[in-house]
Coordinates of C-alpha atoms and ligand atoms in Angstrom, one line a residue:
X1 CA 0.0 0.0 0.0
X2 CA 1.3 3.6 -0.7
X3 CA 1.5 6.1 1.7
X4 CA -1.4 7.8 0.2
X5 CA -3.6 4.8 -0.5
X6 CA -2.4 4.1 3.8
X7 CA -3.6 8.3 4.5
X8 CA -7.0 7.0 2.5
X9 CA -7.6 4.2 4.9
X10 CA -6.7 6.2 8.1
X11 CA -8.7 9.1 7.1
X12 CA -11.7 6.9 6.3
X13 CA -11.6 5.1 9.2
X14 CA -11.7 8.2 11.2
X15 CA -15.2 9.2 9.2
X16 CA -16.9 6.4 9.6
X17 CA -16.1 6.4 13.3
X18 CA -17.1 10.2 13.8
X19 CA -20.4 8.9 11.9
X20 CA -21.4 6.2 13.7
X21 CA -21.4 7.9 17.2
X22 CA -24.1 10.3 16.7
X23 CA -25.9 6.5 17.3
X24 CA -23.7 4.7 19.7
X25 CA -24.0 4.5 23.0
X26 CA -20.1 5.3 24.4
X27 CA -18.6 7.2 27.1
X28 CA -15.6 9.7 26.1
X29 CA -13.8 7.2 28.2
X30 CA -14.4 4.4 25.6
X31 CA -13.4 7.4 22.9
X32 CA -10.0 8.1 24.7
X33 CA -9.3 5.0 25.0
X34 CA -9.8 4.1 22.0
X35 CA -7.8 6.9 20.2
X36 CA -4.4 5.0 19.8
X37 CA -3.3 1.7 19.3
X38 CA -2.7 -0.3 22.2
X39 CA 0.7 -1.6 21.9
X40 CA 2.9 -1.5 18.6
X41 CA 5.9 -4.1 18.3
X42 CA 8.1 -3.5 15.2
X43 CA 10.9 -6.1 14.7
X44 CA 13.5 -7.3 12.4
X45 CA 13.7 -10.3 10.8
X46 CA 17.3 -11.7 9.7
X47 CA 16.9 -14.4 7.1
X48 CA 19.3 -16.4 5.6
X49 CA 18.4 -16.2 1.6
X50 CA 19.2 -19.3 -0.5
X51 CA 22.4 -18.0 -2.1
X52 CA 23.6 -17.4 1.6
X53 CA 23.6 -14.2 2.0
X54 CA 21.7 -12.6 4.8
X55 CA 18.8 -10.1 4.6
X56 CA 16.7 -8.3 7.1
X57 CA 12.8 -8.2 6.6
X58 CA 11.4 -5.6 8.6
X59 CA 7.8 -6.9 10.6
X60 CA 5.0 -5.3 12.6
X61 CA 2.2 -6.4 15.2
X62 CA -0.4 -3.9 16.5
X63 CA -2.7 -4.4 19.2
X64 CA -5.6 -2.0 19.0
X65 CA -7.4 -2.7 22.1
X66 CA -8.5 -5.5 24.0
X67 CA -11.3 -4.1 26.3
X68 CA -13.4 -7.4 24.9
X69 CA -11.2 -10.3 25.0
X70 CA -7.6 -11.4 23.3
X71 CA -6.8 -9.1 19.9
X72 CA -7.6 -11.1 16.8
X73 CA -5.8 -10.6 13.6
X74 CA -4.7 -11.9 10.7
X75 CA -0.5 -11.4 9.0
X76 CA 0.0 -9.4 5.5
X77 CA 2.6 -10.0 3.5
X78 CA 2.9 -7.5 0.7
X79 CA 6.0 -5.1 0.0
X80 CA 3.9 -2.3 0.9
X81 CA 3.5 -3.1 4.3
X82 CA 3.9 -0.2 6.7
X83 CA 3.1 0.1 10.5
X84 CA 0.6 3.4 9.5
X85 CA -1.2 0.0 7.6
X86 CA -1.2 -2.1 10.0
X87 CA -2.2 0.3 13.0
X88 CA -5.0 1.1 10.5
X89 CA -6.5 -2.4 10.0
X90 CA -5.9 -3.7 13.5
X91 CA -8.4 -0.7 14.9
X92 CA -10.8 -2.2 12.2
X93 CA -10.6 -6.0 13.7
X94 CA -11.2 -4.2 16.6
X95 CA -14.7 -3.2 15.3
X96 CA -15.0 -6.5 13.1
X97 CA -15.1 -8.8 15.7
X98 CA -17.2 -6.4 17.9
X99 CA -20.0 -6.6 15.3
X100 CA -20.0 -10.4 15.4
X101 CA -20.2 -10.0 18.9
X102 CA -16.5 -12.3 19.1
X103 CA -15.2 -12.1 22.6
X104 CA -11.8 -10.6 20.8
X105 CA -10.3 -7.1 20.7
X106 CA -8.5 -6.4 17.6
X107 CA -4.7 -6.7 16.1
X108 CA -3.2 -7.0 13.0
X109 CA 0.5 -8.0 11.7
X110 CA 2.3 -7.8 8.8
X111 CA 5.8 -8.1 6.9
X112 CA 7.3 -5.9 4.3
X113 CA 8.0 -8.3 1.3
X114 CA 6.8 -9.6 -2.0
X115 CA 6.1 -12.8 -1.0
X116 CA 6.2 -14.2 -4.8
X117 CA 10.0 -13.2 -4.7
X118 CA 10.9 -15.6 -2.0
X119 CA 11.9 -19.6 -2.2
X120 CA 9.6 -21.7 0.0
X121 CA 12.5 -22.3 2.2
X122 CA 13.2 -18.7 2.3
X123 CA 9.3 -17.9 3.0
X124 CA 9.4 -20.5 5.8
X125 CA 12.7 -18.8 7.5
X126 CA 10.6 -15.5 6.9
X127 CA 7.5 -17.3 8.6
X128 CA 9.6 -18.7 11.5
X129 CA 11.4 -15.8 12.0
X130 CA 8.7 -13.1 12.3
X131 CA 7.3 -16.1 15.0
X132 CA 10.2 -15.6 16.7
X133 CA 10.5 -12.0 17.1
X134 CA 7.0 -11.6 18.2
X135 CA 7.1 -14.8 20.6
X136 CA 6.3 -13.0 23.8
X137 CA 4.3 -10.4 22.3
X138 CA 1.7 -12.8 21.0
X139 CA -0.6 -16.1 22.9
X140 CA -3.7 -17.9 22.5
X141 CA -4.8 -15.7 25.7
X142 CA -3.4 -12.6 24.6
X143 CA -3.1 -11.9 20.6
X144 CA -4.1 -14.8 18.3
X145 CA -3.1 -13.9 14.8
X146 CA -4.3 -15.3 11.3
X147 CA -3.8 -15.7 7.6
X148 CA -4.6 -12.2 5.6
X149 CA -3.1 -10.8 2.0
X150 CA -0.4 -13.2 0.1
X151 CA -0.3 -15.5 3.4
X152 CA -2.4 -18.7 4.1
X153 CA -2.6 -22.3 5.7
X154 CA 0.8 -23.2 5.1
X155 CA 2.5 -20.2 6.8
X156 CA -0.4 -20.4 9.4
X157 CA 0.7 -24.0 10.2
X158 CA 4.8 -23.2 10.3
X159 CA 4.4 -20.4 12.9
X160 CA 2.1 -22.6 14.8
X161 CA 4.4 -25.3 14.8
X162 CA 7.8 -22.5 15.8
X163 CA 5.6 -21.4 18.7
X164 CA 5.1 -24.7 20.1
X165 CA 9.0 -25.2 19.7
X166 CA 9.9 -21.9 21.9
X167 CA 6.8 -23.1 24.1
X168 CA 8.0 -26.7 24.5
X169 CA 4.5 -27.5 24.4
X170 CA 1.8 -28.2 22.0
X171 CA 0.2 -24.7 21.4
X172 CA -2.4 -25.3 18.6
X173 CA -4.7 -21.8 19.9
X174 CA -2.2 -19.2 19.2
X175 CA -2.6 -19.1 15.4
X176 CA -6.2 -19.8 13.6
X177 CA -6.6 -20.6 9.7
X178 CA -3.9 -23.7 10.2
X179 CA -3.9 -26.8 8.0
X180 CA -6.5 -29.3 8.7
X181 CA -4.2 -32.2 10.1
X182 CA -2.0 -28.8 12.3
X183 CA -5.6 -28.5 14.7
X184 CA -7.8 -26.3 11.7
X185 CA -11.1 -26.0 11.4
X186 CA -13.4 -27.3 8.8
X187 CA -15.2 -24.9 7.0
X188 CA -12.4 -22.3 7.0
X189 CA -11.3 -21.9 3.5
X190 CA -14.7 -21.0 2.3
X191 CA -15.6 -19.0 5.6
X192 CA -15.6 -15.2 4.1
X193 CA -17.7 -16.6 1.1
X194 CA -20.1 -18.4 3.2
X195 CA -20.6 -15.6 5.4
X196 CA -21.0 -13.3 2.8
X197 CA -23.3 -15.5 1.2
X198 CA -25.3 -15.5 4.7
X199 CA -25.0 -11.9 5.0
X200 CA -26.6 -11.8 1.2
X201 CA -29.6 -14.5 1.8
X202 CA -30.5 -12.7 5.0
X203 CA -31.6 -9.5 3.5
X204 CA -32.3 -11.0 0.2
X205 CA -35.9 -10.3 0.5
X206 CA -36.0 -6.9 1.7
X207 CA -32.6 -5.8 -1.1
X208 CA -33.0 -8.0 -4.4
X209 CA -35.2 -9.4 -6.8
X210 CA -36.6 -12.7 -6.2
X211 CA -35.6 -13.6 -9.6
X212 CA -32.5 -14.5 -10.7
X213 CA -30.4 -11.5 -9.1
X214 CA -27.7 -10.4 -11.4
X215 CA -24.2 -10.2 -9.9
X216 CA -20.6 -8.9 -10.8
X217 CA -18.1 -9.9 -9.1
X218 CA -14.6 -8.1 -8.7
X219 CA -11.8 -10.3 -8.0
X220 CA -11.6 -14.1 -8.5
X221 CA -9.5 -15.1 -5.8
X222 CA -10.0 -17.0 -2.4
X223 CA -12.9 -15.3 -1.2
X224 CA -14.6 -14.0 -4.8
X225 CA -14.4 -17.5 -6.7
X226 CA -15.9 -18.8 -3.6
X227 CA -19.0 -16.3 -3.5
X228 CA -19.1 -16.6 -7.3
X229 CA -19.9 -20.2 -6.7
X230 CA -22.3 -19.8 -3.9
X231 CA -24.1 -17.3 -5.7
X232 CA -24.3 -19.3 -8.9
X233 CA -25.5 -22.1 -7.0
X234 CA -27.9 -20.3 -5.3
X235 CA -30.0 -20.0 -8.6
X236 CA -27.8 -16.3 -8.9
X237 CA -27.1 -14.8 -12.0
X238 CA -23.3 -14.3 -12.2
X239 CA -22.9 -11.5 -15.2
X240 CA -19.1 -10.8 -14.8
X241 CA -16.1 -11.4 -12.8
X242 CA -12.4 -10.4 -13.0
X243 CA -8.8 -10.5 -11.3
X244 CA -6.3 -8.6 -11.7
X245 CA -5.6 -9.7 -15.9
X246 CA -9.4 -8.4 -17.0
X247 CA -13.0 -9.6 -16.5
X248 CA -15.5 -11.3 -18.3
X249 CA -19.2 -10.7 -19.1
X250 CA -21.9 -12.9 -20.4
X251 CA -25.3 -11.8 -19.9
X252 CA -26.9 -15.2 -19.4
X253 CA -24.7 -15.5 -16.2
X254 CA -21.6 -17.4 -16.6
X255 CA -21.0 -20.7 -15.8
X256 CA -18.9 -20.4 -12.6
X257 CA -17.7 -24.3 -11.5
X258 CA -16.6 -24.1 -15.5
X259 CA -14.7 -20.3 -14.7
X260 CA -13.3 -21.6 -11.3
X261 CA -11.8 -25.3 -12.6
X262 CA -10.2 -23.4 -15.3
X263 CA -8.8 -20.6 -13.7
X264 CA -7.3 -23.0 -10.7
X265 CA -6.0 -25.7 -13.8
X266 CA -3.7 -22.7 -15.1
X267 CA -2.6 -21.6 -11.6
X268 CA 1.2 -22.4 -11.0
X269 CA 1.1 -23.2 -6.9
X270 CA -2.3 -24.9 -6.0
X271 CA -3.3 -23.5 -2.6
X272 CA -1.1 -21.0 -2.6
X273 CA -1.7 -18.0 -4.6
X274 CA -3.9 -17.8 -8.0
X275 CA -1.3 -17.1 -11.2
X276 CA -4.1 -18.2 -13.8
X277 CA -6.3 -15.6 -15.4
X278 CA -10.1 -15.2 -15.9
X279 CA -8.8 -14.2 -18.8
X280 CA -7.7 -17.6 -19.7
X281 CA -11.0 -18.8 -20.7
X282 CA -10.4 -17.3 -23.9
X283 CA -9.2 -19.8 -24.9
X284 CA -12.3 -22.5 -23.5
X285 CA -15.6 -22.7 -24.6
X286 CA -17.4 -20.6 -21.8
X287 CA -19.5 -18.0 -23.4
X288 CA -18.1 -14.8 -22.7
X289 CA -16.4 -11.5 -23.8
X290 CA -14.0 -9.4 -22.3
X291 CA -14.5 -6.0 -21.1
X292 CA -12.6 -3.9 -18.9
X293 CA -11.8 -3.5 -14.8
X294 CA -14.0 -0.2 -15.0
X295 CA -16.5 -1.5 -16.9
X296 CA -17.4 -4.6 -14.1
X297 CA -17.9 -2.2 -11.8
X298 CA -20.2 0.0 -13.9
X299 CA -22.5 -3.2 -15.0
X300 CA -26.3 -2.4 -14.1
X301 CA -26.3 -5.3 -11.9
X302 CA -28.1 -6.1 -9.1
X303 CA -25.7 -7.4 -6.6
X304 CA -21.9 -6.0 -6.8
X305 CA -19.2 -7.6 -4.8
X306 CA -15.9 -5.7 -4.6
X307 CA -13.4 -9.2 -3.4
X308 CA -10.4 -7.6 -4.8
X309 CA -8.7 -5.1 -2.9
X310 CA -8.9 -1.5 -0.8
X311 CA -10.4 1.5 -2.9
X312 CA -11.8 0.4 -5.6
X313 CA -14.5 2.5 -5.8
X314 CA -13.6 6.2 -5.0
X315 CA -14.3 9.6 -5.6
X316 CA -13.4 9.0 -9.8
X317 CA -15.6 5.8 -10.4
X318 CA -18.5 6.3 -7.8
X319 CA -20.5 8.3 -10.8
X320 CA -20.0 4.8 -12.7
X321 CA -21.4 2.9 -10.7
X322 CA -25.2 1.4 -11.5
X323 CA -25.2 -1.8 -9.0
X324 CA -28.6 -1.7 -6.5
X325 CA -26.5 -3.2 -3.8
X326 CA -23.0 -3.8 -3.0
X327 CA -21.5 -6.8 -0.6
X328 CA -17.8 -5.8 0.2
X329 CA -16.4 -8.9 0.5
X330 CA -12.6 -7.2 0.3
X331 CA -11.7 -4.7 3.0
X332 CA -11.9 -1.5 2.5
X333 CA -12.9 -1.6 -1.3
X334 CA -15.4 1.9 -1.2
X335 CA -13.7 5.0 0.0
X336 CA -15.6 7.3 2.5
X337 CA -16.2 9.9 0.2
X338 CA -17.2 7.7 -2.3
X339 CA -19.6 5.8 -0.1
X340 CA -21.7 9.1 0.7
X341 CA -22.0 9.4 -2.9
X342 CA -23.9 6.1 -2.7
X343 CA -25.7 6.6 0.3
X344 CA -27.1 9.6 -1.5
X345 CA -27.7 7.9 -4.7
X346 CA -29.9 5.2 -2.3
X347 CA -27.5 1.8 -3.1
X348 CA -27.0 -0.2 0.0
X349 CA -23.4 -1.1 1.2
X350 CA -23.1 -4.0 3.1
X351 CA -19.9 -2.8 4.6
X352 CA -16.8 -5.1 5.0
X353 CA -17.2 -4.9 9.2
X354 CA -19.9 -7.4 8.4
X355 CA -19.7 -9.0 5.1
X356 CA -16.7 -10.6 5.3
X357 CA -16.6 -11.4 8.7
X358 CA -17.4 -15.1 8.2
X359 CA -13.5 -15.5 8.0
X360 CA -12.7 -14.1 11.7
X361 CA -15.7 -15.9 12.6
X362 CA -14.5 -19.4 11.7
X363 CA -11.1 -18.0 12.8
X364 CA -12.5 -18.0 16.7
X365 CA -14.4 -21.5 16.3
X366 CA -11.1 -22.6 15.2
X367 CA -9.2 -21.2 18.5
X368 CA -12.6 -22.6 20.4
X369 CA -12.0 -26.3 19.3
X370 CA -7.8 -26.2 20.0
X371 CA -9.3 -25.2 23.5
X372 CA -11.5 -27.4 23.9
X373 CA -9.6 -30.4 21.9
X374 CA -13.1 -31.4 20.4
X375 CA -13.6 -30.8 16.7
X376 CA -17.0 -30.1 14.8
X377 CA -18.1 -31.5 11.8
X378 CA -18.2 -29.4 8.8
X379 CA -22.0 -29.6 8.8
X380 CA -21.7 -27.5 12.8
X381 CA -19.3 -25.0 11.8
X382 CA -21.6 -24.2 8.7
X383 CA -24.9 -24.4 10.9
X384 CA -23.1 -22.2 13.4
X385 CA -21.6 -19.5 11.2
X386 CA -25.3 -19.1 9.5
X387 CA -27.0 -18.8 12.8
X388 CA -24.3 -16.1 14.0
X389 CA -24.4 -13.7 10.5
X390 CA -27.8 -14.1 10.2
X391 CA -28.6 -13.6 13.6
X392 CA -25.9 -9.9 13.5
X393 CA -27.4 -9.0 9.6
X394 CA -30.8 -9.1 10.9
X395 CA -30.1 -7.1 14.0
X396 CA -28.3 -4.7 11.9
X397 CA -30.8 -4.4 9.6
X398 CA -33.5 -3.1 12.0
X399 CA -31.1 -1.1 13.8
X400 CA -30.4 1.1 10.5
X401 CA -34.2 0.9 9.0
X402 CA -35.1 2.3 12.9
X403 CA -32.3 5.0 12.4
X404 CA -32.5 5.5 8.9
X405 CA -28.9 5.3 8.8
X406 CA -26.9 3.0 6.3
X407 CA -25.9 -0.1 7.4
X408 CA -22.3 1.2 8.1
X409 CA -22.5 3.5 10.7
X410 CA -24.9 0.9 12.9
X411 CA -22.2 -1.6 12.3
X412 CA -19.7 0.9 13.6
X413 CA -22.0 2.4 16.2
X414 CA -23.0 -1.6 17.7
X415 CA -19.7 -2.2 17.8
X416 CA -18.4 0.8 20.0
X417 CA -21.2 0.2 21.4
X418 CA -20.1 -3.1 22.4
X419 CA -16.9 -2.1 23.3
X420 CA -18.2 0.8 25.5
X421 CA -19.7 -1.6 27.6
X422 CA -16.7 -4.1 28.2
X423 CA -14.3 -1.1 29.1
X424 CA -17.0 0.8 31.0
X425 CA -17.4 -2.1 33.3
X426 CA -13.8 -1.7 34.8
X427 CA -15.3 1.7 36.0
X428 CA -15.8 5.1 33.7
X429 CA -15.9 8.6 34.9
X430 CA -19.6 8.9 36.2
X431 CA -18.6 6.0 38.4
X432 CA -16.0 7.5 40.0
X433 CA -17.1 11.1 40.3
X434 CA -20.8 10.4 41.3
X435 CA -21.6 10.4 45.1
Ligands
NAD1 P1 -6.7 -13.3 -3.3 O1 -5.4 -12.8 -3.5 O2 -7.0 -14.7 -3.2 O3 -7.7 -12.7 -4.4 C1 -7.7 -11.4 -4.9 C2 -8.1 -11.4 -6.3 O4 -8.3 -10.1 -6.8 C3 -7.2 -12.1 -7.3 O5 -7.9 -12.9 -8.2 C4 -6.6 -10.9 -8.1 O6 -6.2 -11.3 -9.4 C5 -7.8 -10.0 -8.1 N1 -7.5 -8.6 -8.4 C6 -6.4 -7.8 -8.0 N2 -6.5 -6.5 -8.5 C7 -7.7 -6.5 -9.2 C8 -8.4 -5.5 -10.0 N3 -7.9 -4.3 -10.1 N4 -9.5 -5.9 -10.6 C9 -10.0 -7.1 -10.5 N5 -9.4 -8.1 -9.8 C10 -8.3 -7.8 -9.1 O7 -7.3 -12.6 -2.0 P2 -8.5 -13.0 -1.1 O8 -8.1 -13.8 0.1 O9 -9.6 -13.5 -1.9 O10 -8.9 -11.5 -0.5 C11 -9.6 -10.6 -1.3 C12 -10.1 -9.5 -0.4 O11 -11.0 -10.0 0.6 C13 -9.0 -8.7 0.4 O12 -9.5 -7.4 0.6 C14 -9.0 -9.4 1.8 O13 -8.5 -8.5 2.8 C15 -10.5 -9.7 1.9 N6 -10.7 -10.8 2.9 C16 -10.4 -12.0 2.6 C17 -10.6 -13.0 3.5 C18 -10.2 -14.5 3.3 O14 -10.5 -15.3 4.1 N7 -9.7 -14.8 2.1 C19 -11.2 -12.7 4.8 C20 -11.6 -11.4 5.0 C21 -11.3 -10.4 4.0

């Protein structure tokens, strides 16, 4: 992330805050508290490279706040990484796992590296290492990181597996989003997607057509290939989708299991990152022509889902955009100016804080079963994640249509809401100063 695209997501953060508590109940105790981060730990990681020489990696961990439980948050590896970033989305776990009513704080970590640049050896050194330098700083009671951008089960499962070592002890609950066989959950892959899917089928009634929604989606990676499918199995129309090569259109709907099994036959490291294109399919007999990024994102759809990356609809492209309703299944992928320009247009956001919380949800089943050394089926994790973003859509839905506010700011004002209550409990000015 530049240093702009990092001032973007500080600066929105900040609006939607100072928007949601008009409608929150929160003491300025809460507020102070809750103007700085925590702790921040930055470290550096030496790493012997394959040719032998050494290089140092430089890593971060920020705890936001912890008034509701252990900080939850997932580790970014991209060469943007900066602690501004990270400082940035560990205040938004913070609010995330508030609105799924999670008993977690939030955190976030990251490392500054391209990822694709590195060996496997090298990334697992990287992986070890960064486990290493943040070994006290981190615990299944106290910070309980996760997989997020470029990193995934198999990094999840080495710094597991270097905790235990420095712990001399089997330590499973420190890390969620870990290999199956390493103490993961089922269900977690597809978590964000199933929530989001939840999310969607919950307000389905009230937001969409009942027939045949149309859909675009923007970004065909974990999480978007996965709602693509749901969608299209869902009886969905699925219009478009794209990565980072192009995008796609057929206005039958595309035939997703057809776009997913070729985009993951042409990808170089199954499991690991996508290096196939959408695009690819040019080459298959799937119905479809190309059209642009910009183009996606204007279709007069009915359902949009940004599940690419932050700010992809801003200020420049908001006039573009003709969707009904947009699921942000990314983080971050509407700007804040460019989100009042759809709250005044009338097209519901279903903002990130919710949408794509499935993933952080699974995440604390997962650290629930290594505590409890009793594993669910995937049928129970599924059951449970439905009743728990149903259950918070729903609740969020009357909340804004009782406010007529958008969906946003009562996700954001629940949450400090929530959080209000766990740190006024320890005692809040009125307490103290009342006779
Ligand atoms: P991913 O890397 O698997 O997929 C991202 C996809 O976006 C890739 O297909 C890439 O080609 C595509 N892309 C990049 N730039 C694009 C552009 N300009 N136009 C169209 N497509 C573009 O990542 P992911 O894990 O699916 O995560 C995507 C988003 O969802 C991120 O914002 C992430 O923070 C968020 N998210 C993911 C999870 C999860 O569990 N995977 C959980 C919560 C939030």
């Amino acid at each position: 992330m530049t240093d702009s695209q990092t001032d973007s997501l500080l600066n929105d953060a900040a609006v939607r805050l100072g928007d949601a508590l008009h409608h929150a109940q929160v003491s300025d105790d809460t507020l102070e508290r809750l103007r700085f981060p925590k702790s921040t730990l930055k470290v550096s990681i030496p790493v012997r490279m394959d040719d032998g020489a050494l290089r140092t990696f430089r890593g971060y961990r920020v705890r936001y706040d912890d008034s509701r439980g252990p900080t939850k948050g997932g580790i970014r590896y991209h060469p943007n990484v900066n602690v501004d970033e990270v400082s940035t989305l560990a205040f938004w776990m913070t609010i995330k796992c508030a609105v799924l009513d999670l008993p977690y704080g939030g955190a976030k970590g990251g490392i500054t590296v391209d990822p694709k640049q590195l060996s496997k050896f090298e990334l697992e050194r990287l992986s070890r290492g960064y486990i290493d330098a943040v070994a006290d700083f981190i615990g299944p009671d106290v910070d309980i990181p996760a997989p997020d951008v470029y990193t995934n089960a198999l990094i999840m499962g080495w710094m597991m597996d270097e905790y235990s070592i420095i712990q001399r002890r089997h330590v499973p609950e420190v890390i969620t989003g870990k290999p199956l066989p390493m103490g993961g959950s089922q269900g977690r892959a597809t978590a964000t997607a199933d929530g989001g899917f939840d999310v969607v089928e919950a307000l389905r009634g009230k937001l969409l057509p009942t027939d045949r929604p149309t859909v675009a989606v923007q970004g065909f990676g974990n999480a978007g290939a996965a709602m693509a499918l749901l969608l299209h199995e869902a009886g969905y129309r699925v219009v478009a989708v794209s990565d980072s090569q192009g995008a796609i259109y057929s206005g039958d709907g595309l035939d997703i299991p057809s776009v997913k099994k070729i985009k993951e036959e042409s990808r170089q490291l199954p499991g690991v990152y996508y290096e196939g294109s959408v695009c690819d399919l040019i080459h298959h007999p799937v119905r479809h022509e190309r059209i642009s990024h910009e183009e996606l994102l204007g279709l007069e759809v009915d359902l949009l889902v940004p599940a690419a990356l932050e700010n992809a609809i801003t200020e420049a492209n908001v006039e573009r955009i003709h969707a009904r309703v947009i699921l942000e299944l990314a983080n971050g992928p509407i700007t804040s100016a460019a989100d009042r320009a759809l709250v005044a247009r009338e097209v519901t956001v279903i903002p990130d804080v919710l949408a794509n919380a499935g993933g952080v949800t699974v995440s604390y089943f997962e650290w629930a079963q290594n505590r409890a050394g009793l594993y669910w089926t995937a049928r129970e994790v599924r059951d449970k994640l439905r009743e728990r973003m149903v259950g918070e859509a729903e609740q969020l839905w009357d909340f804004a249509t009782a406010r007529e506010i958008p969906l946003r700011t009562a996700a954001y004002a629940q949450a400090l809401t929530r959080i209000g209550e766990a740190a006024d409990a320890k005692g809040h000015k009125e307490l103290y100063t009342s006779e």
